[in-house]
Amino acid sequence: MNPFSLSGQTALVTGANTGIGQAIAAAMARAGAHVIAAGRSSCAQTVAMTGGEELRLDFADPMAARDVFSARRIDILVNNAGIIRRADSVDFTEEDWDAVIDVNLKAVFFTCQAFAKAALAQGGGKIVNIASLLSFQGGIRVPSYTASKHGVAGITKLLANEWAAKGINVNAIAPGYIETNNTEALRADPDRSKAILDRIPAGRWGRAEDIGEAAVFLASPAAAYIHGAVLNVDGGWLAR
Ligand SMILES: NC(=O)c1ccc[n+]([C@@H]2O[C@H](COP(=O)([O-])OP(=O)(O)OC[C@H]3O[C@@H](n4cnc5c(N)ncnc54)[C@H](OP(=O)(O)O)[C@@H]3O)[C@@H](O)[C@H]2O)c1
């Protein structure tokens, strides 16, 4: 058996309509998984790419996934949906704090919880959370994003401690600077864009596909003994 194959597995990817989520969905389908592309927007394009199916999930309600996993068997959960709000910390609003924490952290925890209730009963599963370089670094003008992504790294380790012996692998990926909507503002600013590129040892921005393939690995049998890891996929940024 190919230890990197996801054949026979069903994977649910949140925020799968675009960017990193879409690339993860596509990579998992190529690895043989049946993919449920979850989004608050239409995932029709991703469904066409993967031959999978669509599920509407809007984490404006962080508990939105509460009934998803009891309805059917799902082997792999990828918590990818996320938002970012930028403003100086002295001006940062409660609305921008709560909105980001709800989608990026509260929804991630309670979606993991809902998945685990079913996965523990069915003998196991795999969770891949999408963290960030700002799970390790402070960033600037993104206080709620940084707090949420430090939190994602923390709960990934906590849940791994609780569930590793029960057959659920909980891990995360910390993407570097990837060319998606999330980083459009950075790439549009020539000074910021150049400063970022100059620091990346690989000499290029990341592509969503770089994250997709890493997610397949963490969801595959090859990663059976990996628990609580936050894998940097950053072109070497954090090594610098
Ligand atoms: N790009 C990077 O450099 C980078 C680096 C580190 C970490 N990340 C993380 O990677 C993940 C994906 O980001 P991306 O770069 O692919 O950005 P993106 O293109 O902006 O994608 C974000 C995804 O999250 C979805 N989403 C946002 N709010 C949602 C909600 N309330 N309910 C359900 N889905 C929601 C979006 O749906 P809509 O399209 O409908 O808004 C979209 O599918 C995020 O967790 C982000 O923090 C990205």
CSV table of C-alpha atoms and ligand atoms in Angstrom, one decimal:
chain,number,residue,atom,x,y,z
A,1,MET,CA,0.0,0.0,0.0
A,2,ASN,CA,1.2,3.5,-0.8
A,3,PRO,CA,1.6,5.3,2.5
A,4,PHE,CA,1.0,8.7,0.9
A,5,SER,CA,-2.4,7.6,-0.6
A,6,LEU,CA,-5.7,9.0,0.7
A,7,SER,CA,-7.7,6.4,-1.3
A,8,GLY,CA,-10.9,5.4,0.4
A,9,GLN,CA,-10.8,8.4,2.7
A,10,THR,CA,-13.3,11.3,2.9
A,11,ALA,CA,-11.8,14.7,3.6
A,12,LEU,CA,-13.7,17.9,4.6
A,13,VAL,CA,-11.8,21.1,3.8
A,14,THR,CA,-13.1,24.5,5.1
A,15,GLY,CA,-12.7,27.6,3.0
A,16,ALA,CA,-12.3,25.4,0.0
A,17,ASN,CA,-13.6,27.8,-2.6
A,18,THR,CA,-10.3,29.6,-3.2
A,19,GLY,CA,-6.7,30.0,-2.2
A,20,ILE,CA,-5.0,27.5,0.1
A,21,GLY,CA,-8.2,25.6,0.8
A,22,GLN,CA,-8.9,25.0,-2.8
A,23,ALA,CA,-5.3,23.8,-3.4
A,24,ILE,CA,-5.6,21.4,-0.4
A,25,ALA,CA,-8.9,20.1,-1.7
A,26,ALA,CA,-7.3,19.5,-5.2
A,27,ALA,CA,-4.2,17.8,-3.8
A,28,MET,CA,-6.3,15.5,-1.6
A,29,ALA,CA,-8.5,14.5,-4.5
A,30,ARG,CA,-5.3,13.8,-6.6
A,31,ALA,CA,-4.2,11.6,-3.6
A,32,GLY,CA,-7.4,9.6,-3.9
A,33,ALA,CA,-9.7,11.2,-1.3
A,34,HIS,CA,-13.3,12.0,-1.8
A,35,VAL,CA,-13.4,15.7,-1.0
A,36,ILE,CA,-16.2,17.7,0.7
A,37,ALA,CA,-15.5,21.3,-0.2
A,38,ALA,CA,-16.9,23.5,2.5
A,39,GLY,CA,-17.4,27.2,2.1
A,40,ARG,CA,-19.6,30.2,2.9
A,41,SER,CA,-19.3,31.0,-0.8
A,42,SER,CA,-20.0,28.6,-3.7
A,43,CYS,CA,-17.3,25.9,-4.1
A,44,ALA,CA,-18.6,24.9,-7.5
A,45,GLN,CA,-15.1,25.5,-9.1
A,46,THR,CA,-13.5,23.3,-6.4
A,47,VAL,CA,-16.1,20.6,-6.9
A,48,ALA,CA,-15.3,20.7,-10.7
A,49,MET,CA,-11.6,20.3,-9.9
A,50,THR,CA,-12.0,17.5,-7.4
A,51,GLY,CA,-15.1,15.6,-8.5
A,52,GLY,CA,-16.2,15.9,-4.9
A,53,GLU,CA,-19.2,17.7,-3.3
A,54,GLU,CA,-20.0,21.0,-1.8
A,55,LEU,CA,-21.2,21.9,1.7
A,56,ARG,CA,-22.2,25.4,2.8
A,57,LEU,CA,-20.6,26.3,6.1
A,58,ASP,CA,-20.3,29.9,7.4
A,59,PHE,CA,-18.3,30.4,10.5
A,60,ALA,CA,-19.9,33.7,11.2
A,61,ASP,CA,-21.5,31.1,13.6
A,62,PRO,CA,-18.4,29.5,15.1
A,63,MET,CA,-20.5,26.4,16.0
A,64,ALA,CA,-21.7,26.0,12.3
A,65,ALA,CA,-20.1,22.5,12.0
A,66,ARG,CA,-21.8,21.0,15.1
A,67,ASP,CA,-23.9,18.5,13.2
A,68,VAL,CA,-21.8,17.8,10.1
A,69,PHE,CA,-19.8,14.8,11.4
A,70,SER,CA,-22.6,12.9,13.1
A,71,ALA,CA,-24.4,12.7,9.8
A,72,ARG,CA,-21.8,10.7,7.9
A,73,ARG,CA,-18.3,9.3,8.1
A,74,ILE,CA,-15.5,11.8,7.5
A,75,ASP,CA,-11.9,10.7,8.0
A,76,ILE,CA,-9.9,13.9,7.5
A,77,LEU,CA,-10.7,17.5,8.6
A,78,VAL,CA,-8.8,20.5,7.4
A,79,ASN,CA,-9.5,23.7,9.2
A,80,ASN,CA,-8.4,26.2,6.6
A,81,ALA,CA,-11.0,29.0,6.7
A,82,GLY,CA,-9.6,32.2,8.0
A,83,ILE,CA,-9.7,36.0,7.9
A,84,ILE,CA,-7.4,38.9,8.7
A,85,ARG,CA,-8.1,42.5,9.7
A,86,ARG,CA,-5.3,45.1,9.6
A,87,ALA,CA,-5.2,48.3,11.8
A,88,ASP,CA,-2.8,50.0,14.2
A,89,SER,CA,-3.3,48.4,17.6
A,90,VAL,CA,-4.2,51.7,19.2
A,91,ASP,CA,-7.1,52.0,16.9
A,92,PHE,CA,-8.1,48.3,16.7
A,93,THR,CA,-11.8,47.7,17.2
A,94,GLU,CA,-13.7,45.1,19.3
A,95,GLU,CA,-15.5,44.1,16.1
A,96,ASP,CA,-12.2,43.4,14.3
A,97,TRP,CA,-11.0,41.4,17.4
A,98,ASP,CA,-14.2,39.3,17.7
A,99,ALA,CA,-14.7,38.6,14.0
A,100,VAL,CA,-11.2,37.2,13.6
A,101,ILE,CA,-11.1,35.2,16.8
A,102,ASP,CA,-14.5,33.7,16.0
A,103,VAL,CA,-13.5,32.4,12.6
A,104,ASN,CA,-9.8,31.6,13.1
A,105,LEU,CA,-9.9,30.2,16.6
A,106,LYS,CA,-13.3,29.5,18.2
A,107,ALA,CA,-14.6,27.9,15.0
A,108,VAL,CA,-11.5,25.8,14.7
A,109,PHE,CA,-11.7,24.5,18.2
A,110,PHE,CA,-15.4,23.6,18.0
A,111,THR,CA,-15.1,22.1,14.5
A,112,CYS,CA,-12.3,19.9,15.9
A,113,GLN,CA,-14.5,19.0,18.8
A,114,ALA,CA,-17.5,18.0,16.6
A,115,PHE,CA,-15.1,16.0,14.3
A,116,ALA,CA,-13.6,14.2,17.3
A,117,LYS,CA,-16.9,13.1,18.8
A,118,ALA,CA,-17.5,11.1,15.7
A,119,ALA,CA,-13.9,10.1,15.0
A,120,LEU,CA,-13.3,8.7,18.5
A,121,ALA,CA,-16.4,6.5,18.0
A,122,GLN,CA,-15.2,5.3,14.5
A,123,GLY,CA,-11.7,4.6,15.6
A,124,GLY,CA,-9.7,7.6,14.5
A,125,GLY,CA,-9.1,10.4,12.0
A,126,LYS,CA,-6.8,13.1,11.0
A,127,ILE,CA,-7.0,16.9,11.7
A,128,VAL,CA,-4.8,19.4,9.8
A,129,ASN,CA,-5.2,23.0,11.1
A,130,ILE,CA,-3.9,25.9,9.1
A,131,ALA,CA,-1.7,28.1,11.4
A,132,SER,CA,0.6,30.9,10.2
A,133,LEU,CA,4.1,32.3,10.7
A,134,LEU,CA,2.2,34.5,13.1
A,135,SER,CA,1.8,31.4,15.3
A,136,PHE,CA,5.5,32.1,16.1
A,137,GLN,CA,6.1,35.7,15.3
A,138,GLY,CA,4.3,38.9,16.3
A,139,GLY,CA,3.6,40.5,13.0
A,140,ILE,CA,2.4,44.1,12.9
A,141,ARG,CA,-1.0,45.8,12.8
A,142,VAL,CA,-2.8,42.3,12.9
A,143,PRO,CA,-3.4,41.8,16.7
A,144,SER,CA,-6.4,39.5,16.5
A,145,TYR,CA,-4.9,37.5,13.7
A,146,THR,CA,-1.7,37.0,15.6
A,147,ALA,CA,-3.6,36.0,18.8
A,148,SER,CA,-5.8,33.6,16.8
A,149,LYS,CA,-2.9,31.9,15.1
A,150,HIS,CA,-0.8,31.5,18.3
A,151,GLY,CA,-4.0,30.0,19.6
A,152,VAL,CA,-4.3,27.6,16.7
A,153,ALA,CA,-0.8,26.3,17.4
A,154,GLY,CA,-1.6,25.9,21.1
A,155,ILE,CA,-4.9,24.0,20.6
A,156,THR,CA,-3.2,21.8,18.0
A,157,LYS,CA,-0.8,20.6,20.6
A,158,LEU,CA,-3.4,20.4,23.4
A,159,LEU,CA,-5.8,18.3,21.2
A,160,ALA,CA,-2.9,16.1,20.1
A,161,ASN,CA,-2.1,15.4,23.8
A,162,GLU,CA,-5.7,14.4,24.4
A,163,TRP,CA,-6.4,12.4,21.3
A,164,ALA,CA,-3.1,10.9,20.1
A,165,ALA,CA,-3.6,7.6,21.9
A,166,LYS,CA,-7.1,7.4,20.7
A,167,GLY,CA,-6.3,7.3,17.0
A,168,ILE,CA,-6.7,11.0,16.0
A,169,ASN,CA,-3.6,12.8,14.6
A,170,VAL,CA,-3.9,16.5,15.2
A,171,ASN,CA,-1.3,18.6,13.4
A,172,ALA,CA,-1.0,22.1,11.8
A,173,ILE,CA,0.8,23.7,8.9
A,174,ALA,CA,2.3,27.2,9.2
A,175,PRO,CA,2.3,28.6,5.7
A,176,GLY,CA,4.8,31.3,4.8
A,177,TYR,CA,3.9,34.1,2.5
A,178,ILE,CA,1.6,32.5,-0.1
A,179,GLU,CA,0.1,34.2,-3.2
A,180,THR,CA,-3.6,34.3,-2.3
A,181,ASN,CA,-6.3,36.9,-1.6
A,182,ASN,CA,-5.1,37.0,2.1
A,183,THR,CA,-1.8,38.6,1.0
A,184,GLU,CA,-3.0,40.8,-1.9
A,185,ALA,CA,-2.5,44.0,0.2
A,186,LEU,CA,1.1,43.0,1.0
A,187,ARG,CA,1.9,42.2,-2.6
A,188,ALA,CA,0.3,45.5,-3.8
A,189,ASP,CA,2.8,47.4,-1.6
A,190,PRO,CA,6.1,47.4,-3.5
A,191,ASP,CA,8.2,48.1,-0.4
A,192,ARG,CA,6.6,45.5,1.8
A,193,SER,CA,6.6,43.0,-1.1
A,194,LYS,CA,10.3,43.5,-1.8
A,195,ALA,CA,11.2,43.3,1.9
A,196,ILE,CA,9.3,40.0,2.3
A,197,LEU,CA,10.8,38.5,-0.9
A,198,ASP,CA,14.4,39.5,0.1
A,199,ARG,CA,14.0,37.5,3.4
A,200,ILE,CA,12.7,34.2,1.9
A,201,PRO,CA,15.6,31.8,1.4
A,202,ALA,CA,13.8,30.0,-1.4
A,203,GLY,CA,13.7,33.3,-3.4
A,204,ARG,CA,10.0,33.2,-4.2
A,205,TRP,CA,6.6,33.6,-2.6
A,206,GLY,CA,4.8,30.4,-1.8
A,207,ARG,CA,2.1,28.9,-4.0
A,208,ALA,CA,-1.1,27.4,-2.6
A,209,GLU,CA,0.0,24.0,-4.1
A,210,ASP,CA,3.0,24.0,-1.7
A,211,ILE,CA,0.5,23.8,1.2
A,212,GLY,CA,-1.8,21.3,-0.6
A,213,GLU,CA,0.9,18.7,-0.8
A,214,ALA,CA,2.0,19.2,2.8
A,215,ALA,CA,-1.5,18.7,3.9
A,216,VAL,CA,-1.8,15.5,2.0
A,217,PHE,CA,1.3,14.2,3.8
A,218,LEU,CA,-0.1,15.1,7.3
A,219,ALA,CA,-3.4,13.5,6.4
A,220,SER,CA,-1.8,10.3,5.1
A,221,PRO,CA,-0.7,7.0,6.8
A,222,ALA,CA,2.9,8.2,6.3
A,223,ALA,CA,2.4,10.7,9.1
A,224,ALA,CA,0.9,8.2,11.5
A,225,TYR,CA,3.4,9.0,14.3
A,226,ILE,CA,3.3,12.8,13.9
A,227,HIS,CA,1.2,14.4,16.6
A,228,GLY,CA,1.0,18.0,17.7
A,229,ALA,CA,3.4,19.3,15.0
A,230,VAL,CA,3.2,22.7,13.5
A,231,LEU,CA,5.0,22.2,10.1
A,232,ASN,CA,6.5,25.3,8.6
A,233,VAL,CA,6.0,25.5,4.8
A,234,ASP,CA,7.6,28.8,4.3
A,235,GLY,CA,10.5,28.7,1.9
A,236,GLY,CA,12.8,28.8,4.8
A,237,TRP,CA,11.5,32.1,6.4
A,238,LEU,CA,11.7,30.9,10.0
A,239,ALA,CA,15.1,29.5,9.5
A,240,ARG,CA,16.4,33.0,8.7
B,1,LIG,N1,-1.8,33.4,2.2
B,1,LIG,C1,-0.9,33.4,3.1
B,1,LIG,O1,0.2,33.9,3.0
B,1,LIG,C2,-1.2,32.7,4.4
B,1,LIG,C3,-0.2,32.6,5.3
B,1,LIG,C4,-0.4,32.0,6.6
B,1,LIG,C5,-1.7,31.4,6.8
B,1,LIG,N2,-2.7,31.6,5.9
B,1,LIG,C6,-4.0,31.0,6.3
B,1,LIG,O2,-4.4,30.1,5.3
B,1,LIG,C7,-5.8,30.0,5.4
B,1,LIG,C8,-6.4,30.3,4.0
B,1,LIG,O3,-6.1,31.6,3.6
B,1,LIG,P1,-5.8,32.0,2.1
B,1,LIG,O4,-4.5,32.6,2.0
B,1,LIG,O5,-6.2,30.9,1.1
B,1,LIG,O6,-6.8,33.3,2.0
B,1,LIG,P2,-8.2,33.5,1.2
B,1,LIG,O7,-8.0,33.3,-0.2
B,1,LIG,O8,-8.7,34.8,1.7
B,1,LIG,O9,-9.1,32.3,1.8
B,1,LIG,C9,-9.7,32.3,3.0
B,1,LIG,C10,-10.8,31.3,3.0
B,1,LIG,O10,-11.5,31.4,4.3
B,1,LIG,C11,-12.9,31.5,4.0
B,1,LIG,N3,-13.7,32.2,5.0
B,1,LIG,C12,-13.5,33.4,5.5
B,1,LIG,N4,-14.5,33.7,6.4
B,1,LIG,C13,-15.3,32.6,6.5
B,1,LIG,C14,-16.4,32.2,7.2
B,1,LIG,N5,-17.0,33.1,8.1
B,1,LIG,N6,-17.0,31.0,7.1
B,1,LIG,C15,-16.4,30.1,6.2
B,1,LIG,N7,-15.3,30.4,5.5
B,1,LIG,C16,-14.8,31.6,5.6
B,1,LIG,C17,-12.9,32.3,2.7
B,1,LIG,O11,-14.2,32.3,2.1
B,1,LIG,P3,-14.7,33.5,1.1
B,1,LIG,O12,-13.9,33.4,-0.2
B,1,LIG,O13,-16.1,33.3,1.0
B,1,LIG,O14,-14.3,34.8,1.9
B,1,LIG,C18,-11.9,31.6,1.9
B,1,LIG,O15,-12.3,30.4,1.4
B,1,LIG,C19,-6.3,31.0,6.4
B,1,LIG,O16,-6.5,30.4,7.6
B,1,LIG,C20,-5.1,32.0,6.5
B,1,LIG,O17,-5.0,32.6,7.7
B,1,LIG,C21,-2.5,32.2,4.7
